[in-house]
Each structure stands twice: as C-alpha cells, then as structure tokens.
Amino acid sequence: MSLKHLLSAADLDRATAIEILDTAEEMAGVNSRDIKKLPTLRGKTVVNLFFEDSTRTRISFELAEKRLSADVINFAAKGSSVSKGESLKDTAQTLEAMGTDAVVIRHSASGAAQVLAHSGWINGAIINAGDGTHEHPTQALLDAFTMRRRIHGAASHGKGLDGIKVVIVGDILHSRVARSNLLLLNTLGAEVHMVAPPTLFPAFPQNWNATLHYDFDDALIKVQPDAVMMLRVQGERMNASYFPSEREYSRIWGLNADRLPLLRDDALIMHPGPMNRGLEISSVAADHKNSTVLEQVANGVSVRMAVMYHLLSGERTHTDV
Amino acid sequence: MSSRTVLTSGDIDRAITRIAHEIVESNHGTKDLILLGIPTRGVLLAERIAKVIQRHYPEFDAANSVGRLDITMYRDDLGQNPTRAVTETTIPAAGIDKKVVVLIDDVLYSGRTIRAALDALNDLGRPSVVRLGVLVDRGHRELPIRADFVGKNLPTARDERINVQLTENDGETSVVIES
Amino acid sequence: MSKILIQGATLPNGTVADIAIEGDKITAVGTGLSTDGASVIDAKGLVALPGLVDLHTHLREPGFEQSETILTGSQSAAAGGFTAVHAMANTLPVQDTAGVVEQVQRIGFEAGYVDVVPVGAVTVGLDGKQLAELGAMANSKARVRVFSDDGKCVHDPVLMRRALEYVKSFGGVIAQHAQEPRLTEGAQMNEGKVSAELGLTGWPSVAEESIIARDVLLAEHVGSRVHICHLSTAGSVEIVRWAKARGINVTAEVTPHHLLLTDELARSYDAVYKVNPPLRTQEDVIALRAALVDGTIDIIATDHAPHPAEAKDCEWQAAAFGMLGLEIAASVAQDVLIDSGASNWQRLAEVLSHNPARIGSLDEQGQEIAAGSIANITLIDPSVKREISTSHSKSSNNPYRGLTLPGAVVHTIYRGYPTLANGVLAEAGRN
C-alpha cells in the first residue's frame, strides 16, 4: 500500500506496518555506523510544525530528517505568528507558498493532522506527531519496533507481534499513545489489555479491541504480559477528580516496587516518556534491566526515518488517501 | 514475445568459475578480499563465487568474506517510482576499510546501480580498491562505469529483456533474452 | 389592494382547493374561485401549508453581523418557507432589555420578509445570575412571550424556578437549553463510541436529560409551562413522554439535524458537523423521529446558527458550534413524516406552523388556511429531489451540502406578499 500521509495508526495495514519496521531495522544500522547519513531525501524540505511544546519528539524527528539529508525547518508556536492569533489555515498556506514536501505536525487539538491533510491547504505529506488526545502513530511504531527487537532479536525481519501480550496502564482516556498502540498492536496480531481507574477509561469503549481491567495486580497475574507499557499520568487530573490523590493513584495503579515481582522475569517495562518517577512508575522499574525507556528513544529516530522514507521517497500522485 | 536461452546452467557454472579465478589472479591472492553482492541475485552469485574461491584457495574464509549491499536508498530514480522496499545490508565483521571490495551483480546495464553502490560504499568506509564483477554485460551504459570481471558480453536491443535465473531463487539456472 | 389567487393547491387535509388572497388576508378557500384582477399561482401538485414558524433561530444581529444579519436571516427563512422566526437572545448586546428587543423587531419589520419575533433572555447578559427584565420585554412593542438563555443553560435551579413562576403573570414561556455545564466542560461531541476513538471530549446524554427531568418537575411544582429546546437524545424523549403523561405543561422541539445526522460524521473532523447539543447516535435519531410522529415532540425548530468560514475552517476544537437549517427544515420534515409513510401533511403543518405559533403565542401565524386568516402561506412541491448546495444565508456552514433531500419550497406568501416566487427570492421585503 502506498501511503500519502501518516495520520493514524489505522492508516497502516499489517504488511505496510511490518515493512516500516523492517526498514527501521536498516535505518538502525545506519544510525550505528560512523557516517550516519543517507542521501535519500536530498533536496526535500520538511517542516516540523509544533504547536505544542515537545523538545524530545521534535529533536527525534529532526534527527531522522537530517540523517536522510532532507532540509529541515522547525516551527514552534510560541512567539510565532500563531501565538498572535494566526490560524492553522494561514500557517499552512504560508508554508505551502514557501514550498514544503512534508509537514510533521504536533497540535493540541484532536484531528488537527487530519484537518490539515484533507483541507487542500498543503500538498505535501502530513505526519501526525501527536494531535490532542487522539493519536501518535510514530510512537506506536517505535513501541512496536522496540518490542519486536527485544522479543525476536535478529530474527525480527518480516515478523509482527503475533500472540504478544501487552498491558497498557494509565490515563487511557486522555492518551493518544494508548489509542495508537491499541490500533497498531491489533494490526500486528498482539493481544491488548488496558488497566486504569474507571474514571480514566472512556465511557463507551465498545469499539476498542482490548480487554479492560481496573485491577492492576489481577491483570498482571492473569495475563502474564510480555510487555507492560506505563503511561504518564498528569497530577493535575486529580484536580478534576479523576482520582483522589497522587498517593492513592500510585499505590493502586503505579508500577512500584511491590508490584514488580508480579511481572515475568523477561517482561518488558516500557514508557513513552517523560516519566513521573514515583507516580506511575517507580525508579526501580524505570532503571530495571528490562526497562526499554532509553532504547525507545533511540528507536524513535530509526522508526521516523523509516516513516519519512516510505512517505517521501517514492513518486507522489496527488490523489487523496 | 520470443525468448532464446543464451546461457545454460553449465555455461553459468563455467563463467562463475572463471570469474572466481580472475578475481584471485588480479588480487595476486585472496588477502583482504571481500565480495559484496547487490540484492537479490548479485548476492547469490557472490556466494557461489566465494564457494569456488574457497574450494581452490582454502585459506579464503568464504563465510566471513561475503556480504550484501542494499543500494535502494542511494538510487537516483526514487522519485519516479512507487516507494521501494529496503532490504538488509550486511557487511563482514572486519568492515571494508582498506579491503579489496569486489561488487557482484547479475546484469550490468546503464551503470546507475553501480554508481549507487559506490555512493553506499563511500558512507560505509574506505576500501583500498573497488572492483566490479558481473555475470552479464548487456551494454547501453549511461554512465562511465565498466566491469572488471565479466561472465558474458551480450549485446542487446533496448526493448529486449534479460532474464537471469538462479536455482536458489528461481528454481533453475539460466540466462534468457526475451524480445 | 393586491390580489393573489392560488389555484389547485392541496391543503393539509388532502382536499384540493383555490385560495384567494386580498391584501394581507385570505378572503376565500374553495373551488373554481375567480381569477379577476389577481396574479395567479398555478399550484397544481403543490401542497399548501400555513406559513412556517420557527421557534428557534439565530439572526446574529446586533453584534455578529459577519455571520448573518436580520435581513439575510429573514431572506433565508423566506426561502425555507417561513413567515415568522423567533430571534434568539444571544446577540451583542444581549436581548435582555425592552430597548434591544424593540430594535430587533423594528429591523426585522423593515427587512419585511418574515415576522421577526425577538426572544428575551432569561438572565441579564445570559450570565445565569440575575433575572432580566422579563416584564418590560413582555410589555414592549416586541411583545416578547418566549424567553431563553439559549446557547447557555439556566442551570441554577432557584433561578429557573423563579423564572418559571414569574412568566405566569403574562403568559410567557421559558425555553430551556438543557445542558448541565459542569458535566459538559470542554465538551466537543457526543460522548459515545465515536468520541472514545476520536479523542474528543464527550458531551454525555445525561447532561441534557438531568436538566429536563429537573425542569419538568419544577414546572409541575409551580404550575407553569416550560419548553425544551433542541431535544437530542432518546432518554430526553422518554422524560418528556413521562412528563406529558403526568399532565405537566411541557412542550419540546427537535432540530432537522438531530432528525437526520449522527455522531459518525465527526470522524472526518470536519467542524461543519460540530453543534450544540451534539449529533448523537442512530438510536437517538430513531427515537426522535418516532417522538415527532407520536406527539411527544411538538415542533421542529431549526436552531439555525450561522458562522463565518474562519469559525469552521479549522481544527474541531477551535471551531464554533452550530449549523444552518432554515432552508432544509421543510424537506427534513417531509422525509420524517411523509416519505417515510409514518404520518401526514396535517401533522407536518402542526409541527412546522400551528404548534410553534401556539407555543410562541403568535395570533397572526400558524392559522388554518381559511377565509379570514392572515395570508401566511407556504407552497411546497413534494415531488422534487434537491441536491443541497448553496443557501441565501450569509454563512455557509451547511452540513447537508451534497445530500439529496425531498421536496422544495416553491412559493412563500408573507401577509399577502410573495417573498418567494417560483423558488426565487423577492428583491425587497414587503414593508
């Protein structure tokens, strides 16, 4: 399948997702040699359009773009014309007038990437780097890549995550990482479980292909997951009464030292970052040998290189996806 | 469409044997010799050539002297075709710095694949020498590139297709021209 | 005096008749009426309805003239077959004093396409804190009888109780926009399976239903009548049905969009589908349609809410809530009541004319098509299928664009003056 944009993890069918992961393997190879450079996107211009602050994701994309020899523009909303009231439409049309091949957009409004892609304001490829509480598809890809590499090692090529059991824990209701992972893990054949207090699940999750649990211990014991993915919980949610206090949240839904023994010896401990050490994840868990937090970051660059390659290197026909 | 076989299985075996000897001869031995096949069939040919070299020159460690060089990322025609799949690049553990690298491919035509391979090699290290071995040279070069070791020169018309089949990949071994 | 003779129209009860109009009155309804000196309208195959009355329109003037003006809104209304619209109070300045409501009525009169009946705010500035001068507005030239903070909910139960009691003194009615504000903070679309996937904050049904339940009980307790704006959920229907069975004096309206469209449309993130209360599920649509047929819902009211392009051509979260509705209301009514086989033109006349006029206490609208009535008449061709594209509104936030809907309004006669003739708007109003 040829991709015009990457707006949602649902844009990827199984074959394309595996192809991107395989390409990311090769990109990881490039990222470990002396000359970390490929000429593939030479002459292409990519804009990182970040309406929300996010240094780590932006740097990850920037590295990926530069290693493929693309020209990179970084547009941060703070202090720009947007903070003075310029609309998404005008920002987009200004960029198009200057000539861009791709826009990587992070925005606080769910659906912003889709609106940008289908508006007709921009001709290039749109990559969703996180839109509100909706999706963050490259995060799901790098999470899947990390799991695949750790679990299948050198034999990863061509494989999905069939039969792999993943437990995602945290503020599911507000998590774009959870939504994208839910979609991609299902596409790759994994079994998805989610754990959260009832207030942090959507009220109507019937369209979600996952098993929902309120009890973290019970879920760990029954499911025996291959990977546990902890999501960042914002303490401010306490003020909207999603949970009574950080202490209670951490005790019941945090991956603390008491809970660690319930994990299998080889179970991966994952976190998209940034971590609230002591809230959703204890330092013991974060620094554990099975923790993949740092390699998730490294893998992010390889995966984003693979995504850029797939979206930008082939011929582009201007038909809508 | 008509097709004629120009190389039989036996012809190909003999060509591979000759190329193997020519490579060793031009290198005055097997020291620092690395064969890098260009996927897909270049890799199979490189493996066959390496086996022949090892048979006649047992000091040659075939297993650690053969690799594959995927050149997809370095192609000059990416924007004119749908996105191509990227395959693995595997370089022998000793690397290519100061080595004698022989690129192996099945057909030499415009020369652009080899140009891309040279760019890829450039980002991987600095060989002391780079040579090129191909099973078939069909002419019509678009760049100033030539092969050092050639299995067979086959002048062709541009509208003819050369079909190289190798048992490991295609079930039989032959070279067929289709027109 | 100008004379019009409508020939061969089908009345809501099914009989075919001529309608003679002189000046602003219907002088006769019968067969074979004389065409002497009258401009003749050939109404063969057309259905004649009493002029349509909208209990819920946003004309945006004063204050938001970039979206719509009283003139352009009136024109859109006339094109949709309306002869009267109730202009909601969320203007700037708010329609919370006699002065502003008289101004709105006067501008509407000068435009001359429909009766513009101002709705008075319940609270000063729509702030929900202090009762507005309801009596002054009722006694003004605008003779306000319908009061609403629409856009916002009168959520303070004590304030709602007082308002329900107070309007009894002059036969007014409070029209509630039922939306519990705390349950809907930051809400963007219906809380349901779709919002769970799209990552948009949900607007739960219970936020509407809980207010309606409270308000019908309050109305019962104080012996007043209450009107519920834009009912949108199956649960709300059940509460109103229960209340009516109990004898509570409650009336309810439904919008065209809630009778047709669902929250699945939000998947496109196209903000043309963003509205308050939001589009709900197919189950809700089915319940609302049935309720319109069985009388639980009394009227269709458009909640025509124009917005300029920059308020819709953006990410969902930043977009304004609201949809156009004046020019498709009759078609949606035809779809729900006639083409479905569920009801008849008499019922359609009730929900789009008789009942809204009665709820709004309008003496000169919603009358039977009979000699002596004011000549407010709408002629519809039910056989036409229209692909919806442009409208006469100043705005174009039209969620029906591209859909094919049944029926077309061909003629609108407003107090004896043709505001729409053969589908073409009159260039000037009647006054």
PDB file of N, CA, C and O in Angstrom, chain C residues 54-78:
ATOM      1  N   ASP C  54     -40.670  29.387  12.875  1.00  0.00           N
ATOM      2  CA  ASP C  54     -39.513  28.815  13.550  1.00  0.00           C
ATOM      3  C   ASP C  54     -39.430  29.370  14.966  1.00  0.00           C
ATOM      4  O   ASP C  54     -39.372  30.597  15.142  1.00  0.00           O
ATOM      5  N   LEU C  55     -39.406  28.494  15.960  1.00  0.00           N
ATOM      6  CA  LEU C  55     -39.329  28.950  17.341  1.00  0.00           C
ATOM      7  C   LEU C  55     -37.893  29.170  17.785  1.00  0.00           C
ATOM      8  O   LEU C  55     -37.642  29.569  18.924  1.00  0.00           O
ATOM      9  N   HIS C  56     -36.910  28.897  16.907  1.00  0.00           N
ATOM     10  CA  HIS C  56     -35.527  28.916  17.373  1.00  0.00           C
ATOM     11  C   HIS C  56     -34.579  29.248  16.228  1.00  0.00           C
ATOM     12  O   HIS C  56     -34.140  28.361  15.499  1.00  0.00           O
ATOM     13  N   THR C  57     -34.268  30.542  16.088  1.00  0.00           N
ATOM     14  CA  THR C  57     -33.363  30.979  15.002  1.00  0.00           C
ATOM     15  C   THR C  57     -32.327  31.924  15.573  1.00  0.00           C
ATOM     16  O   THR C  57     -32.622  32.679  16.489  1.00  0.00           O
ATOM     17  N   HIS C  58     -31.134  31.877  15.024  1.00  0.00           N
ATOM     18  CA  HIS C  58     -30.115  32.853  15.439  1.00  0.00           C
ATOM     19  C   HIS C  58     -29.869  33.805  14.283  1.00  0.00           C
ATOM     20  O   HIS C  58     -29.318  33.417  13.261  1.00  0.00           O
ATOM     21  N   LEU C  59     -30.308  35.071  14.447  1.00  0.00           N
ATOM     22  CA  LEU C  59     -30.146  36.048  13.375  1.00  0.00           C
ATOM     23  C   LEU C  59     -28.871  36.877  13.526  1.00  0.00           C
ATOM     24  O   LEU C  59     -28.527  37.635  12.626  1.00  0.00           O
ATOM     25  N   ARG C  60     -28.223  36.740  14.655  1.00  0.00           N
ATOM     26  CA  ARG C  60     -26.873  37.285  14.885  1.00  0.00           C
ATOM     27  C   ARG C  60     -26.764  38.804  14.908  1.00  0.00           C
ATOM     28  O   ARG C  60     -25.669  39.325  15.113  1.00  0.00           O
ATOM     29  N   GLU C  61     -27.832  39.507  14.639  1.00  0.00           N
ATOM     30  CA  GLU C  61     -27.762  40.963  14.677  1.00  0.00           C
ATOM     31  C   GLU C  61     -28.603  41.444  15.841  1.00  0.00           C
ATOM     32  O   GLU C  61     -29.720  40.988  16.004  1.00  0.00           O
ATOM     33  N   PRO C  62     -28.145  42.349  16.683  1.00  0.00           N
ATOM     34  CA  PRO C  62     -26.875  43.070  16.639  1.00  0.00           C
ATOM     35  C   PRO C  62     -25.668  42.280  17.139  1.00  0.00           C
ATOM     36  O   PRO C  62     -25.800  41.393  17.961  1.00  0.00           O
ATOM     37  N   GLY C  63     -24.497  42.619  16.647  1.00  0.00           N
ATOM     38  CA  GLY C  63     -23.236  42.171  17.238  1.00  0.00           C
ATOM     39  C   GLY C  63     -22.437  41.193  16.406  1.00  0.00           C
ATOM     40  O   GLY C  63     -21.217  41.168  16.487  1.00  0.00           O
ATOM     41  N   PHE C  64     -23.103  40.330  15.609  1.00  0.00           N
ATOM     42  CA  PHE C  64     -22.331  39.297  14.900  1.00  0.00           C
ATOM     43  C   PHE C  64     -22.696  39.308  13.430  1.00  0.00           C
ATOM     44  O   PHE C  64     -22.926  38.278  12.798  1.00  0.00           O
ATOM     45  N   GLU C  65     -22.733  40.525  12.894  1.00  0.00           N
ATOM     46  CA  GLU C  65     -23.232  40.674  11.525  1.00  0.00           C
ATOM     47  C   GLU C  65     -22.339  40.004  10.494  1.00  0.00           C
ATOM     48  O   GLU C  65     -22.729  39.894   9.326  1.00  0.00           O
ATOM     49  N   GLN C  66     -21.142  39.544  10.898  1.00  0.00           N
ATOM     50  CA  GLN C  66     -20.300  38.862   9.903  1.00  0.00           C
ATOM     51  C   GLN C  66     -20.874  37.482   9.588  1.00  0.00           C
ATOM     52  O   GLN C  66     -20.581  36.908   8.556  1.00  0.00           O
ATOM     53  N   SER C  67     -21.671  36.946  10.522  1.00  0.00           N
ATOM     54  CA  SER C  67     -22.253  35.625  10.284  1.00  0.00           C
ATOM     55  C   SER C  67     -23.588  35.726   9.552  1.00  0.00           C
ATOM     56  O   SER C  67     -23.917  34.893   8.728  1.00  0.00           O
ATOM     57  N   GLU C  68     -24.401  36.701   9.955  1.00  0.00           N
ATOM     58  CA  GLU C  68     -25.757  36.832   9.404  1.00  0.00           C
ATOM     59  C   GLU C  68     -26.292  38.185   9.877  1.00  0.00           C
ATOM     60  O   GLU C  68     -25.812  38.731  10.873  1.00  0.00           O
ATOM     61  N   THR C  69     -27.235  38.728   9.128  1.00  0.00           N
ATOM     62  CA  THR C  69     -27.943  39.908   9.615  1.00  0.00           C
ATOM     63  C   THR C  69     -29.420  39.560   9.671  1.00  0.00           C
ATOM     64  O   THR C  69     -29.836  38.517   9.154  1.00  0.00           O
ATOM     65  N   ILE C  70     -30.183  40.435  10.298  1.00  0.00           N
ATOM     66  CA  ILE C  70     -31.626  40.190  10.351  1.00  0.00           C
ATOM     67  C   ILE C  70     -32.171  40.100   8.931  1.00  0.00           C
ATOM     68  O   ILE C  70     -33.048  39.281   8.629  1.00  0.00           O
ATOM     69  N   LEU C  71     -31.623  40.912   8.028  1.00  0.00           N
ATOM     70  CA  LEU C  71     -32.070  40.875   6.634  1.00  0.00           C
ATOM     71  C   LEU C  71     -31.737  39.534   5.981  1.00  0.00           C
ATOM     72  O   LEU C  71     -32.618  38.849   5.436  1.00  0.00           O
ATOM     73  N   THR C  72     -30.449  39.127   6.020  1.00  0.00           N
ATOM     74  CA  THR C  72     -30.077  37.892   5.320  1.00  0.00           C
ATOM     75  C   THR C  72     -30.731  36.682   5.981  1.00  0.00           C
ATOM     76  O   THR C  72     -31.139  35.737   5.295  1.00  0.00           O
ATOM     77  N   GLY C  73     -30.848  36.695   7.301  1.00  0.00           N
ATOM     78  CA  GLY C  73     -31.525  35.605   8.001  1.00  0.00           C
ATOM     79  C   GLY C  73     -32.985  35.514   7.615  1.00  0.00           C
ATOM     80  O   GLY C  73     -33.527  34.429   7.404  1.00  0.00           O
ATOM     81  N   SER C  74     -33.628  36.679   7.490  1.00  0.00           N
ATOM     82  CA  SER C  74     -35.034  36.697   7.073  1.00  0.00           C
ATOM     83  C   SER C  74     -35.175  36.146   5.662  1.00  0.00           C
ATOM     84  O   SER C  74     -36.126  35.429   5.344  1.00  0.00           O
ATOM     85  N   GLN C  75     -34.224  36.509   4.817  1.00  0.00           N
ATOM     86  CA  GLN C  75     -34.285  36.030   3.431  1.00  0.00           C
ATOM     87  C   GLN C  75     -34.129  34.513   3.376  1.00  0.00           C
ATOM     88  O   GLN C  75     -34.839  33.819   2.652  1.00  0.00           O
ATOM     89  N   SER C  76     -33.193  34.019   4.163  1.00  0.00           N
ATOM     90  CA  SER C  76     -33.001  32.572   4.216  1.00  0.00           C
ATOM     91  C   SER C  76     -34.267  31.901   4.741  1.00  0.00           C
ATOM     92  O   SER C  76     -34.694  30.853   4.246  1.00  0.00           O
ATOM     93  N   ALA C  77     -34.887  32.524   5.728  1.00  0.00           N
ATOM     94  CA  ALA C  77     -36.122  31.968   6.288  1.00  0.00           C
ATOM     95  C   ALA C  77     -37.219  31.921   5.228  1.00  0.00           C
ATOM     96  O   ALA C  77     -37.908  30.906   5.072  1.00  0.00           O
ATOM     97  N   ALA C  78     -37.378  33.025   4.493  1.00  0.00           N
ATOM     98  CA  ALA C  78     -38.419  33.066   3.460  1.00  0.00           C
ATOM     99  C   ALA C  78     -38.166  31.995   2.410  1.00  0.00           C
ATOM    100  O   ALA C  78     -39.092  31.332   1.942  1.00  0.00           O
TER     101      ALA C  78
END
